[in-house]
Structures are given as structure tokens and as C-alpha cells.
Short mmCIF file of C-alpha atoms in Angstrom, two decimals:
data_model
loop_
_atom_site.label_atom_id
_atom_site.label_comp_id
_atom_site.label_asym_id
_atom_site.label_seq_id
_atom_site.Cartn_x
_atom_site.Cartn_y
_atom_site.Cartn_z
CA MET A 16 57.25 58.14 -79.20
CA THR A 17 57.97 57.85 -75.35
CA ASP A 18 55.08 59.37 -73.18
CA PRO A 19 57.47 61.65 -69.98
CA THR A 20 54.60 61.70 -67.72
CA HIS A 21 52.75 58.86 -66.14
CA LYS A 22 48.79 58.35 -67.00
CA SER A 23 45.50 61.55 -66.65
CA PRO A 24 45.47 61.04 -63.49
CA THR A 25 41.92 59.26 -62.03
CA ASP A 26 39.36 59.76 -59.02
CA ARG A 27 42.07 58.74 -56.74
CA THR A 28 44.71 60.20 -58.19
CA LYS A 29 43.71 63.72 -58.26
CA ILE A 30 45.40 65.76 -55.64
CA ARG A 31 42.84 68.11 -53.71
CA ARG A 32 43.83 69.64 -51.97
CA LEU A 33 47.77 71.99 -52.73
CA PRO A 34 47.05 71.27 -56.61
CA GLU A 35 50.47 73.35 -57.15
CA LEU A 36 52.24 70.09 -55.95
CA ALA A 37 51.26 67.48 -57.92
CA ASN A 38 53.93 66.20 -60.00
CA HIS A 39 53.20 64.16 -63.43
CA ASP A 40 57.13 63.51 -64.59
CA GLN A 41 58.02 59.22 -63.96
CA GLU A 42 61.18 59.81 -63.75
CA MET A 43 60.19 61.35 -60.44
CA LEU A 44 58.66 58.24 -59.67
CA HIS A 45 60.79 56.57 -60.19
CA THR A 46 63.49 58.20 -58.17
CA ILE A 47 60.55 58.97 -55.19
CA ILE A 48 60.78 54.79 -55.10
CA ASP A 49 64.02 53.26 -55.87
CA GLU A 50 64.90 55.59 -53.03
CA ALA A 51 62.95 53.79 -50.35
CA TYR A 52 64.07 50.36 -49.18
CA VAL A 53 59.88 50.18 -47.27
CA CYS A 54 56.55 50.93 -48.64
CA HIS A 55 53.47 51.76 -46.72
CA VAL A 56 50.83 49.56 -48.17
CA ALA A 57 46.59 49.91 -47.34
CA PHE A 58 44.18 46.94 -47.64
CA ARG A 59 40.83 45.50 -46.30
CA ALA A 60 40.01 42.24 -45.24
CA GLY A 61 37.15 41.64 -44.21
CA ASP A 62 35.60 44.93 -42.27
CA ASP A 63 39.48 46.16 -41.27
CA VAL A 64 41.40 47.99 -42.87
CA HIS A 65 45.37 47.52 -42.18
CA CYS A 66 48.15 50.34 -43.05
CA ILE A 67 51.60 47.36 -43.30
CA PRO A 68 55.16 48.72 -44.09
CA THR A 69 57.07 45.91 -46.29
CA ALA A 70 60.02 46.17 -48.40
CA HIS A 71 59.36 47.08 -51.76
CA TRP A 72 61.48 47.13 -54.83
CA ARG A 73 60.77 48.61 -58.79
CA VAL A 74 61.80 46.35 -62.25
CA GLY A 75 60.11 48.98 -65.47
CA ASP A 76 57.15 49.94 -64.63
CA SER A 77 56.28 48.03 -61.04
CA ILE A 78 56.43 47.50 -58.05
CA TYR A 79 56.76 44.35 -56.19
CA ILE A 80 56.48 42.79 -52.98
CA HIS A 81 56.34 39.40 -51.20
CA GLY A 82 55.30 37.84 -48.01
CA ALA A 83 55.46 34.18 -46.30
CA ASN A 84 51.97 32.58 -48.14
CA GLY A 85 48.60 32.61 -47.03
CA SER A 86 49.82 35.76 -44.43
CA ARG A 87 46.53 38.48 -44.26
CA MET A 88 48.35 40.20 -46.60
CA VAL A 89 48.94 38.29 -48.92
CA LYS A 90 45.90 37.00 -48.60
CA ALA A 91 44.34 39.80 -49.34
CA LEU A 92 46.15 41.73 -52.12
CA LEU A 93 44.97 38.04 -53.83
CA SER A 94 41.18 39.34 -52.96
CA GLY A 95 41.24 40.91 -56.06
CA ALA A 96 40.67 44.47 -53.77
CA SER A 97 42.24 47.11 -55.35
CA ALA A 98 45.14 48.59 -52.27
CA SER A 99 47.16 51.83 -52.39
CA VAL A 100 50.85 51.48 -51.18
CA ALA A 101 52.81 54.49 -50.40
CA ILE A 102 55.92 55.48 -49.82
CA THR A 103 57.78 58.91 -48.58
CA HIS A 104 60.91 60.68 -48.83
CA LEU A 105 60.63 63.54 -45.41
CA ASP A 106 62.98 66.26 -46.80
CA GLY A 107 62.88 69.04 -43.49
CA LEU A 108 61.06 70.96 -41.54
CA VAL A 109 59.47 74.83 -42.88
CA LEU A 110 59.61 76.13 -39.48
CA ALA A 111 57.39 79.99 -40.31
CA LYS A 112 56.74 83.19 -38.46
CA THR A 113 53.11 81.24 -38.28
CA ALA A 114 52.57 78.27 -36.55
CA PHE A 115 49.55 77.98 -39.25
CA ASN A 116 52.27 77.85 -42.18
CA HIS A 117 54.79 76.22 -40.71
CA GLY A 118 54.90 72.61 -42.67
CA MET A 119 57.08 70.07 -44.29
CA ASN A 120 59.29 69.21 -46.90
CA TYR A 121 58.68 65.82 -48.97
CA ARG A 122 58.30 63.61 -52.72
CA SER A 123 55.55 61.85 -50.89
CA ALA A 124 53.93 58.56 -53.99
CA VAL A 125 50.53 56.98 -53.72
CA ILE A 126 49.75 53.44 -55.95
CA TYR A 127 46.73 52.82 -56.51
CA GLY A 128 45.76 49.08 -57.71
CA CYS A 129 45.88 44.74 -57.46
CA PHE A 130 48.52 42.97 -57.29
CA ASP A 131 49.40 39.78 -59.26
CA LEU A 132 50.36 36.97 -58.08
CA ILE A 133 53.83 36.27 -60.08
CA GLU A 134 54.26 32.32 -59.96
CA ASN A 135 56.39 30.29 -62.10
CA ASP A 136 59.69 29.61 -60.54
CA ASP A 137 62.02 31.67 -63.64
CA ASP A 138 59.49 34.67 -63.42
CA LYS A 139 60.18 35.04 -59.26
CA LEU A 140 63.63 35.06 -59.54
CA ALA A 141 64.05 36.92 -62.15
CA ALA A 142 62.14 39.30 -60.29
CA PHE A 143 64.33 38.50 -56.79
CA ASP A 144 67.27 39.79 -58.87
CA TYR A 145 66.42 42.93 -59.19
CA PHE A 146 65.79 43.24 -55.31
CA MET A 147 69.25 41.65 -54.84
CA GLU A 148 70.51 44.05 -56.63
CA LYS A 149 68.61 46.66 -55.26
CA ILE A 150 70.14 45.82 -51.92
CA SER A 151 73.71 45.44 -53.01
CA LYS A 152 74.83 46.23 -56.82
CA GLY A 153 76.53 42.77 -57.72
CA ARG A 154 75.95 40.82 -55.03
CA LYS A 155 72.84 38.45 -56.89
CA ASP A 156 76.35 36.43 -58.11
CA GLU A 157 76.90 35.66 -55.09
CA VAL A 158 74.30 34.37 -52.29
CA ARG A 159 73.13 31.30 -52.56
CA ARG A 160 69.78 32.31 -54.65
CA GLY A 161 66.30 30.85 -53.73
CA ASN A 162 65.81 27.05 -53.74
CA SER A 163 62.45 25.85 -54.91
CA LYS A 164 60.39 24.86 -51.09
CA GLU A 165 62.19 29.07 -50.90
CA LEU A 166 60.56 30.38 -53.72
CA GLY A 167 57.67 27.93 -52.67
CA ALA A 168 57.27 29.82 -49.27
CA THR A 169 56.89 33.01 -50.46
CA SER A 170 54.20 34.84 -52.23
CA LEU A 171 55.61 37.64 -55.14
CA LEU A 172 52.97 40.47 -55.73
CA LYS A 173 53.42 42.28 -58.35
CA LEU A 174 50.98 45.92 -58.95
CA SER A 175 51.76 48.81 -62.12
CA LEU A 176 52.77 51.33 -61.60
CA GLU A 177 50.07 53.35 -64.08
CA GLU A 178 47.82 54.36 -61.49
CA ALA A 179 49.93 57.35 -58.88
CA ALA A 180 49.70 60.29 -57.83
CA VAL A 181 52.98 62.15 -56.75
CA LYS A 182 54.13 65.20 -55.03
CA VAL A 183 56.55 67.42 -54.20
CA SER A 184 57.07 70.33 -51.55
CA ASN A 185 60.74 72.22 -51.66
CA ALA A 186 59.50 75.08 -50.56
CA VAL A 187 60.39 78.63 -47.86
CA PRO A 188 58.06 79.85 -45.80
CA SER A 189 55.92 81.53 -46.71
CA ASP A 190 53.52 84.45 -44.30
CA SER A 191 51.60 87.09 -44.80
CA GLU A 192 52.70 91.23 -44.93
CA LYS A 193 50.84 91.49 -42.06
CA ASP A 194 53.17 88.56 -39.86
CA ILE A 195 56.18 89.60 -41.02
CA ASP A 196 58.31 91.99 -39.00
CA ARG A 197 57.71 89.58 -36.01
CA GLN A 198 60.71 88.10 -34.35
CA VAL A 199 60.38 84.37 -34.94
CA TRP A 200 63.74 82.25 -37.26
CA THR A 201 62.15 81.09 -40.44
CA GLY A 202 64.31 78.59 -42.39
CA VAL A 203 64.38 75.09 -43.14
CA LEU A 204 65.28 71.87 -40.55
CA PRO A 205 66.42 69.68 -43.43
CA LEU A 206 66.07 65.13 -43.02
CA ALA A 207 67.77 63.19 -44.85
CA VAL A 208 68.16 59.33 -44.70
CA VAL A 209 72.26 58.43 -44.68
CA ARG A 210 73.69 54.88 -44.97
CA LYS A 211 76.57 54.23 -41.82
CA SER A 212 79.25 51.98 -41.87
CA PRO A 213 78.43 48.37 -42.83
CA ILE A 214 78.94 46.44 -39.45
CA SER A 215 80.21 42.89 -40.38
CA ALA A 216 78.49 39.93 -38.55
CA ASP A 217 80.75 38.28 -35.59
CA ASN A 218 81.29 34.98 -37.32
CA ASN A 219 81.72 36.78 -41.15
CA ALA A 220 85.24 35.67 -42.65
CA ILE A 221 84.88 37.05 -46.47
CA ALA A 222 86.16 40.84 -46.92
CA ALA A 223 83.97 43.28 -46.85
CA PRO A 224 83.43 43.95 -51.49
CA GLU A 225 83.25 46.70 -53.00
CA TYR A 226 79.65 47.17 -52.00
CA VAL A 227 80.06 47.23 -48.70
CA GLN A 228 83.51 49.02 -48.74
CA HIS A 229 82.19 52.13 -50.29
CA TRP A 230 78.24 51.90 -48.55
CA ALA A 231 78.98 55.05 -46.17
CA ASP A 232 80.58 56.73 -48.74
CA MET B 5 49.22 50.66 -10.35
CA THR B 6 50.38 51.89 -13.80
CA ASP B 7 50.27 49.26 -16.23
CA PRO B 8 54.17 49.82 -17.93
CA THR B 9 52.63 47.90 -21.89
CA HIS B 10 49.82 48.22 -23.31
CA LYS B 11 47.24 46.32 -24.05
CA SER B 12 46.29 42.72 -25.32
CA PRO B 13 46.50 41.81 -28.45
CA THR B 14 43.74 41.79 -30.32
CA ASP B 15 43.18 39.73 -33.71
CA ARG B 16 43.98 43.80 -35.18
CA THR B 17 46.92 43.42 -33.79
CA LYS B 18 48.43 39.35 -32.89
CA ILE B 19 51.55 39.30 -34.60
CA ARG B 20 51.31 35.75 -36.53
CA ARG B 21 54.87 36.64 -38.91
CA LEU B 22 57.89 35.71 -37.02
CA PRO B 23 55.87 36.59 -33.36
CA GLU B 24 58.78 36.99 -31.69
CA LEU B 25 59.30 40.73 -33.16
CA ALA B 26 56.62 41.63 -31.46
CA ASN B 27 57.12 44.43 -28.15
CA HIS B 28 54.55 44.97 -25.48
CA ASP B 29 56.48 48.01 -24.37
CA GLN B 30 54.83 50.11 -23.85
CA GLU B 31 58.31 53.26 -23.44
CA MET B 32 59.20 51.64 -27.42
CA LEU B 33 56.16 52.31 -28.67
CA HIS B 34 55.85 56.06 -28.10
CA THR B 35 59.94 56.41 -29.21
CA ILE B 36 59.08 54.90 -32.29
CA ILE B 37 56.65 57.68 -32.44
CA ASP B 38 57.95 60.12 -31.17
CA GLU B 39 61.20 59.90 -33.41
CA ALA B 40 59.14 59.94 -36.36
CA TYR B 41 57.47 63.26 -37.76
CA VAL B 42 54.57 60.98 -40.57
CA CYS B 43 52.85 58.68 -40.24
CA HIS B 44 50.95 56.75 -42.97
CA VAL B 45 47.55 56.71 -42.47
CA ALA B 46 45.48 53.73 -43.91
CA PHE B 47 40.97 54.43 -44.63
CA ARG B 48 38.42 53.63 -46.64
CA ALA B 49 36.69 56.00 -48.81
CA GLY B 50 33.89 54.74 -50.33
CA ASP B 51 34.58 51.20 -52.43
CA ASP B 52 38.76 52.83 -52.36
CA VAL B 53 41.01 51.91 -49.86
CA HIS B 54 43.62 55.16 -49.38
CA CYS B 55 46.99 54.83 -47.57
CA ILE B 56 48.34 59.24 -47.12
CA PRO B 57 51.69 60.12 -45.41
CA THR B 58 50.98 62.86 -43.17
CA ALA B 59 52.88 64.33 -40.42
CA HIS B 60 52.06 62.99 -36.85
CA TRP B 61 52.49 64.09 -32.97
CA ARG B 62 51.59 62.09 -29.79
CA VAL B 63 50.07 63.34 -25.97
CA GLY B 64 50.11 61.30 -23.60
CA ASP B 65 48.95 57.70 -24.86
CA SER B 66 46.98 59.90 -27.80
CA ILE B 67 48.06 61.10 -32.09
CA TYR B 68 47.14 63.96 -33.06
CA ILE B 69 46.85 64.79 -36.93
CA HIS B 70 45.67 67.89 -38.82
CA GLY B 71 44.21 68.55 -42.16
CA ALA B 72 42.55 70.84 -43.96
CA ASN B 73 38.22 71.16 -43.18
CA GLY B 74 36.31 68.51 -45.83
CA SER B 75 39.39 66.84 -47.25
CA ARG B 76 38.45 63.26 -48.86
CA MET B 77 41.50 61.83 -45.64
CA VAL B 78 39.53 63.94 -43.42
CA LYS B 79 35.73 62.86 -44.18
CA ALA B 80 36.75 59.53 -44.24
CA LEU B 81 38.51 59.27 -40.90
CA LEU B 82 35.43 61.53 -39.13
CA SER B 83 32.20 58.56 -40.93
CA GLY B 84 33.35 56.16 -38.16
CA ALA B 85 35.12 53.34 -40.33
CA SER B 86 38.28 52.11 -38.40
CA ALA B 87 41.59 53.54 -39.40
CA SER B 88 45.37 52.31 -39.45
CA VAL B 89 47.85 53.94 -39.08
CA ALA B 90 51.51 53.05 -39.14
CA ILE B 91 54.99 54.40 -38.18
CA THR B 92 58.17 52.73 -39.55
CA HIS B 93 62.00 53.54 -38.77
CA LEU B 94 64.26 51.93 -41.29
CA ASP B 95 67.44 50.97 -39.19
CA GLY B 96 69.36 49.01 -41.76
CA LEU B 97 70.35 45.93 -44.37
CA VAL B 98 70.99 42.58 -43.26
CA LEU B 99 72.79 40.13 -45.86
CA ALA B 100 72.94 37.22 -44.78
CA LYS B 101 75.11 34.30 -46.99
CA THR B 102 71.71 33.02 -49.23
CA ALA B 103 68.93 35.18 -50.63
CA PHE B 104 66.27 33.64 -48.93
CA ASN B 105 68.26 35.10 -45.03
CA HIS B 106 68.58 38.33 -46.48
CA GLY B 107 66.97 41.15 -44.46
CA MET B 108 65.83 44.32 -42.52
CA ASN B 109 65.92 45.43 -39.14
CA TYR B 110 62.99 47.74 -37.92
CA ARG B 111 60.77 49.47 -35.16
CA SER B 112 57.26 49.39 -36.75
CA ALA B 113 54.34 50.30 -35.06
CA VAL B 114 50.38 50.20 -36.71
CA ILE B 115 47.86 51.67 -34.60
CA TYR B 116 44.27 50.57 -34.98
CA GLY B 117 41.06 52.55 -33.64
CA CYS B 118 38.96 55.70 -34.62
CA PHE B 119 39.64 59.25 -34.88
CA ASP B 120 37.73 61.20 -32.15
CA LEU B 121 37.45 65.40 -33.90
CA ILE B 122 38.55 68.16 -31.76
CA GLU B 123 36.55 70.68 -31.83
CA ASN B 124 36.78 73.49 -29.00
CA ASP B 125 39.39 75.60 -30.35
CA ASP B 126 41.22 76.48 -26.56
CA ASP B 127 41.71 72.08 -27.01
CA LYS B 128 43.35 72.72 -30.36
CA LEU B 129 45.48 75.23 -29.28
CA ALA B 130 46.74 73.13 -26.85
CA ALA B 131 47.13 70.72 -28.48
CA PHE B 132 49.29 72.01 -31.60
CA ASP B 133 51.75 73.59 -28.95
CA TYR B 134 52.42 69.97 -28.30
CA PHE B 135 53.36 69.13 -32.28
CA MET B 136 55.57 73.27 -32.27
CA GLU B 137 56.92 71.88 -29.28
CA LYS B 138 57.87 68.55 -31.43
CA ILE B 139 58.92 70.28 -34.16
CA SER B 140 61.28 71.98 -32.09
CA LYS B 141 61.78 73.38 -27.94
CA GLY B 142 60.81 76.74 -27.41
CA ARG B 143 59.10 77.95 -30.24
CA LYS B 144 55.11 77.53 -29.74
CA ASP B 145 56.26 80.79 -26.84
CA GLU B 146 57.77 82.87 -30.45
CA VAL B 147 55.38 82.07 -33.20
CA ARG B 148 52.36 83.63 -33.83
CA ARG B 149 49.91 80.66 -32.20
CA GLY B 150 46.12 80.40 -34.72
CA ASN B 151 43.91 82.27 -34.71
CA SER B 152 40.05 81.65 -35.32
CA LYS B 153 40.62 81.73 -38.83
CA GLU B 154 43.47 79.59 -38.87
CA LEU B 155 42.10 77.27 -36.19
CA GLY B 156 38.52 76.65 -37.82
CA ALA B 157 40.00 76.05 -41.44
CA THR B 158 42.02 73.06 -40.12
CA SER B 159 40.78 69.46 -38.61
CA LEU B 160 42.76 67.72 -35.40
CA LEU B 161 42.89 64.55 -35.01
CA LYS B 162 42.90 62.12 -32.31
CA LEU B 163 43.71 58.36 -32.64
CA SER B 164 44.11 56.76 -29.16
CA LEU B 165 47.35 54.18 -28.90
CA GLU B 166 45.28 50.98 -26.99
CA GLU B 167 45.22 49.05 -29.76
CA ALA B 168 48.62 48.94 -31.03
CA ALA B 169 51.32 46.29 -33.18
CA VAL B 170 54.69 46.98 -32.39
CA LYS B 171 57.53 44.87 -34.13
CA VAL B 172 61.25 45.10 -33.54
CA SER B 173 64.13 43.85 -35.24
CA ASN B 174 67.01 44.11 -34.39
CA ALA B 175 68.76 41.13 -36.49
CA VAL B 176 72.05 40.29 -37.84
CA PRO B 177 72.26 37.42 -40.43
CA SER B 178 71.17 33.47 -39.78
CA ASP B 179 72.34 30.81 -42.31
CA SER B 180 71.84 27.81 -41.86
CA GLU B 181 74.83 25.06 -41.97
CA LYS B 182 74.86 23.78 -45.28
CA ASP B 183 75.41 27.53 -46.93
CA ILE B 184 77.50 27.99 -44.12
CA ASP B 185 80.61 27.84 -46.11
CA ARG B 186 79.55 29.42 -48.82
CA GLN B 187 81.78 33.08 -49.36
CA VAL B 188 79.85 36.33 -49.43
CA TRP B 189 80.07 38.79 -46.03
CA THR B 190 77.86 38.39 -44.08
CA GLY B 191 77.04 41.89 -42.19
CA VAL B 192 74.46 45.19 -41.51
CA LEU B 193 73.86 47.79 -44.14
CA PRO B 194 72.95 50.41 -41.26
CA LEU B 195 70.59 53.12 -42.37
CA ALA B 196 69.43 56.61 -40.15
CA VAL B 197 67.55 59.76 -40.54
CA VAL B 198 70.23 63.02 -39.12
CA ARG B 199 69.82 66.03 -38.95
CA LYS B 200 71.20 68.16 -41.40
CA SER B 201 72.20 71.75 -41.15
CA PRO B 202 69.86 73.92 -40.93
CA ILE B 203 68.62 76.41 -44.08
CA SER B 204 67.95 80.32 -43.09
CA ALA B 205 65.19 82.26 -45.83
CA ASP B 206 66.25 84.64 -47.78
CA ASN B 207 64.52 86.95 -45.99
CA ASN B 208 65.10 86.06 -42.36
CA ALA B 209 66.58 88.57 -40.15
CA ILE B 210 67.10 86.83 -36.38
CA ALA B 211 70.03 85.03 -35.46
CA ALA B 212 68.83 81.86 -35.39
CA PRO B 213 68.36 80.50 -31.78
CA GLU B 214 69.32 77.79 -29.47
CA TYR B 215 67.40 75.13 -31.46
CA VAL B 216 68.47 75.91 -34.47
CA GLN B 217 71.92 75.95 -33.74
CA HIS B 218 71.69 72.50 -32.03
CA TRP B 219 69.85 71.59 -34.66
CA ALA B 220 72.19 69.17 -36.60
CA ASP B 221 74.63 68.30 -33.66
#
């Protein structure tokens, strides 16, 4: 039997603020991750805490990130300390009659755990193929894959999705009775990430493949 | 004399990876902050590191965030430990002829420092007015402002922009000579955040003001 929900909340992933917005659907977690190209990674390095944006992709129940060998982030993430990765989609601003009741609609995932280093070149190539498939389906068979020098210069890191907190707000404005007669427009101002028309490189001489032609559809 | 650049890089804000992308223009820092509604805040709480999305706004050379009194984030940020705040705009995917040379165009800011608690109710009201102005210009004069109970339940936190790292990539794909004849389309697949048509609340009986009518323009 498969379990449609992710694991029970831990002390780190239990949602205390507006717990009714907690979402335990694994498909929602995967969609939040897959719709985004960039996550934010929080980690400790010495006495400092860093919050660094980086590209991510998902394969099954893990996410991957990559970085230059020996970078501060890579070194810190491989030090054994637990990290935190957040991915957030802002879907709209919720405008109520009172300042206090304004809010946002969003879908967010925060994942906790220790990253593992993937060292084997075949495993790295396979994982990077998934990354290319996410960027453009089919393109992995067109580009030159990483050679041993390029793979050797890049650290590939993998994090399990086992410990994740997902929070989804899809609300309409709500005010208490005593403010309801106030003459203020209420509603939602939506925001969305969209794909714009592709821009060919100046020196590109190749016809746009299907995935480029339909990028902005 | 005003200084058009932000301060010299510290050990935390010096950009080591692709240092040519470092940007020291204060206006770029402000634009990155102002264009976004949500930042990610990294902080320590005990042995854990957290990365939490939250709304932010800027007033002059500081950013503000707010949260419920006593929340884990608020408590940790007021513990005196330094935090890190990241704001990232993803502008496009850069598709080269080789997997290794793929990249992203983005504008990001990472700010370091200790948050201060703003306690005075007048100062809080003034700061929240700026937040409302960011959401919709003019709306602060229509809504009911926070009363003493609402203000008392909300912690308002302020962080100086003095220690900030800004990185901007606006690149075209680039491959080495030996890959240049490969038959692969190259270019940029742009992404952008757009405003969609406003959605009035079901019980809204007020005509849409200018800022709602023109939201999606």
C-alpha cells in the first residue's frame, strides 16, 4: 500500500501558526517543488546563517541542488549539519476591510534534513538528465552532457523529502461584523509566474524545437 | 554627500562564485526588494536552521517583516543572533549547447544582520502604512488601521540594509569553440511575475477603486 500523505509532522515541521493551512498531500508537495525552478537554502557556516537561492529539481522523493566544488554552501551542506530548504509560490494579495485582516494566498514547502553528496559519475549524469528534462522536455538528447571534467567540478547534492512542512492559503477576505459596513473594496489581487516569448541567441542558427515554440503557450 | 553604493562587502556578503555578477548599486538593491512581496528568512532556533517565507516591505534603508507575538520566527529573530534574508527574482532560463553551460538569469539580494523590535504603537502604525501603500497606493486611507489590540498581537521587526549582497545575471548562452557546431537551439526562455485580473469578494458591494481597476494593466 502506498501512503498518499507525507510523514507525520516533526517538531520542526508541525505548523503552529494557522495550523488549518497545513497540507499533508504528497502531490501538493511535489507540485510546489516542480513548479518552481529556484529554492532558498538556509544553512549554518560557523556562527553565521545564510539564505541562498539556488536551482533545484525533484526525482521521486528527493530534491537535488548543485554547486561549485568547495563553495561555502556546498561545504556547509556537507558538514553534517541539518539544512532547511524553502519553496514558495505567491498566488495573490488578499485585501480586507481592515489592515489587520489583509493577507496573502500562497503555497509553500519547507524541507528539513541533511544533504547527501552524489559522487558516482553515472548517478550524476542520470540526475542531471532529470534537471534538463525539467528545463525542457527532450532537450537532454540534444545537448552535450557533462564530461568528466565538468562533472568533477560540480557537486551534486540530494535531500530526502521525508521531513517537509507544506502550507497552502487560498482564502477570500474575511472581516468581523463590526467592520463589515466600512466602504472599502474587498477581494484578491492575483499574481502568477508566466512564460514569456523565447529569445534566440544572436548566433543561434537552429530552428526552434517544439519545446521552445510552445514555451509561452 | 550621498553614497550611491551600499557598503563594502563583508566576509558574509563578498561574492565568491562568479564575482563579476556582484552588483553594488543601491537602486538595484531597492528595486529587487520593492518588486517582491515575499522574502525568505533564515534563522537559528536551538540546533535547527529554518528558512521561512514571509511578507516584507522597505522603508528607506531598512526592511520590515511582521509576525505573531511569540512565534518561533519572532522569538528566534529577537534572540540577538544574526539572520539572513533573501529575495530572488528569476527572469529566465539560459539554454546553451552543453548541459554544463545552462544557467539562469536572476536578480537576488541577501541581507545579513540582527532584527530590531519596533514597540511604539505610533511607529508601528507608520510602518504598517508603508506596507499598505506597497500593496495598493492610497488604500491606507480607506481601510481601518490596526487598533491597539491588533497592534499588540503583532510583532514588527526591522532590519538594516547595510550588509547586503546583490547578484544580477542577465546573460546570453555561451559555449566554447569546440561545442559551437552542435545542432542545438540556444537562447533564453524568459519568466516573469504578472498581475492577473482582480477577483472581487462575493460579498463586496463597493466599486473597484483605481488601484484595483488598473492592477493588471
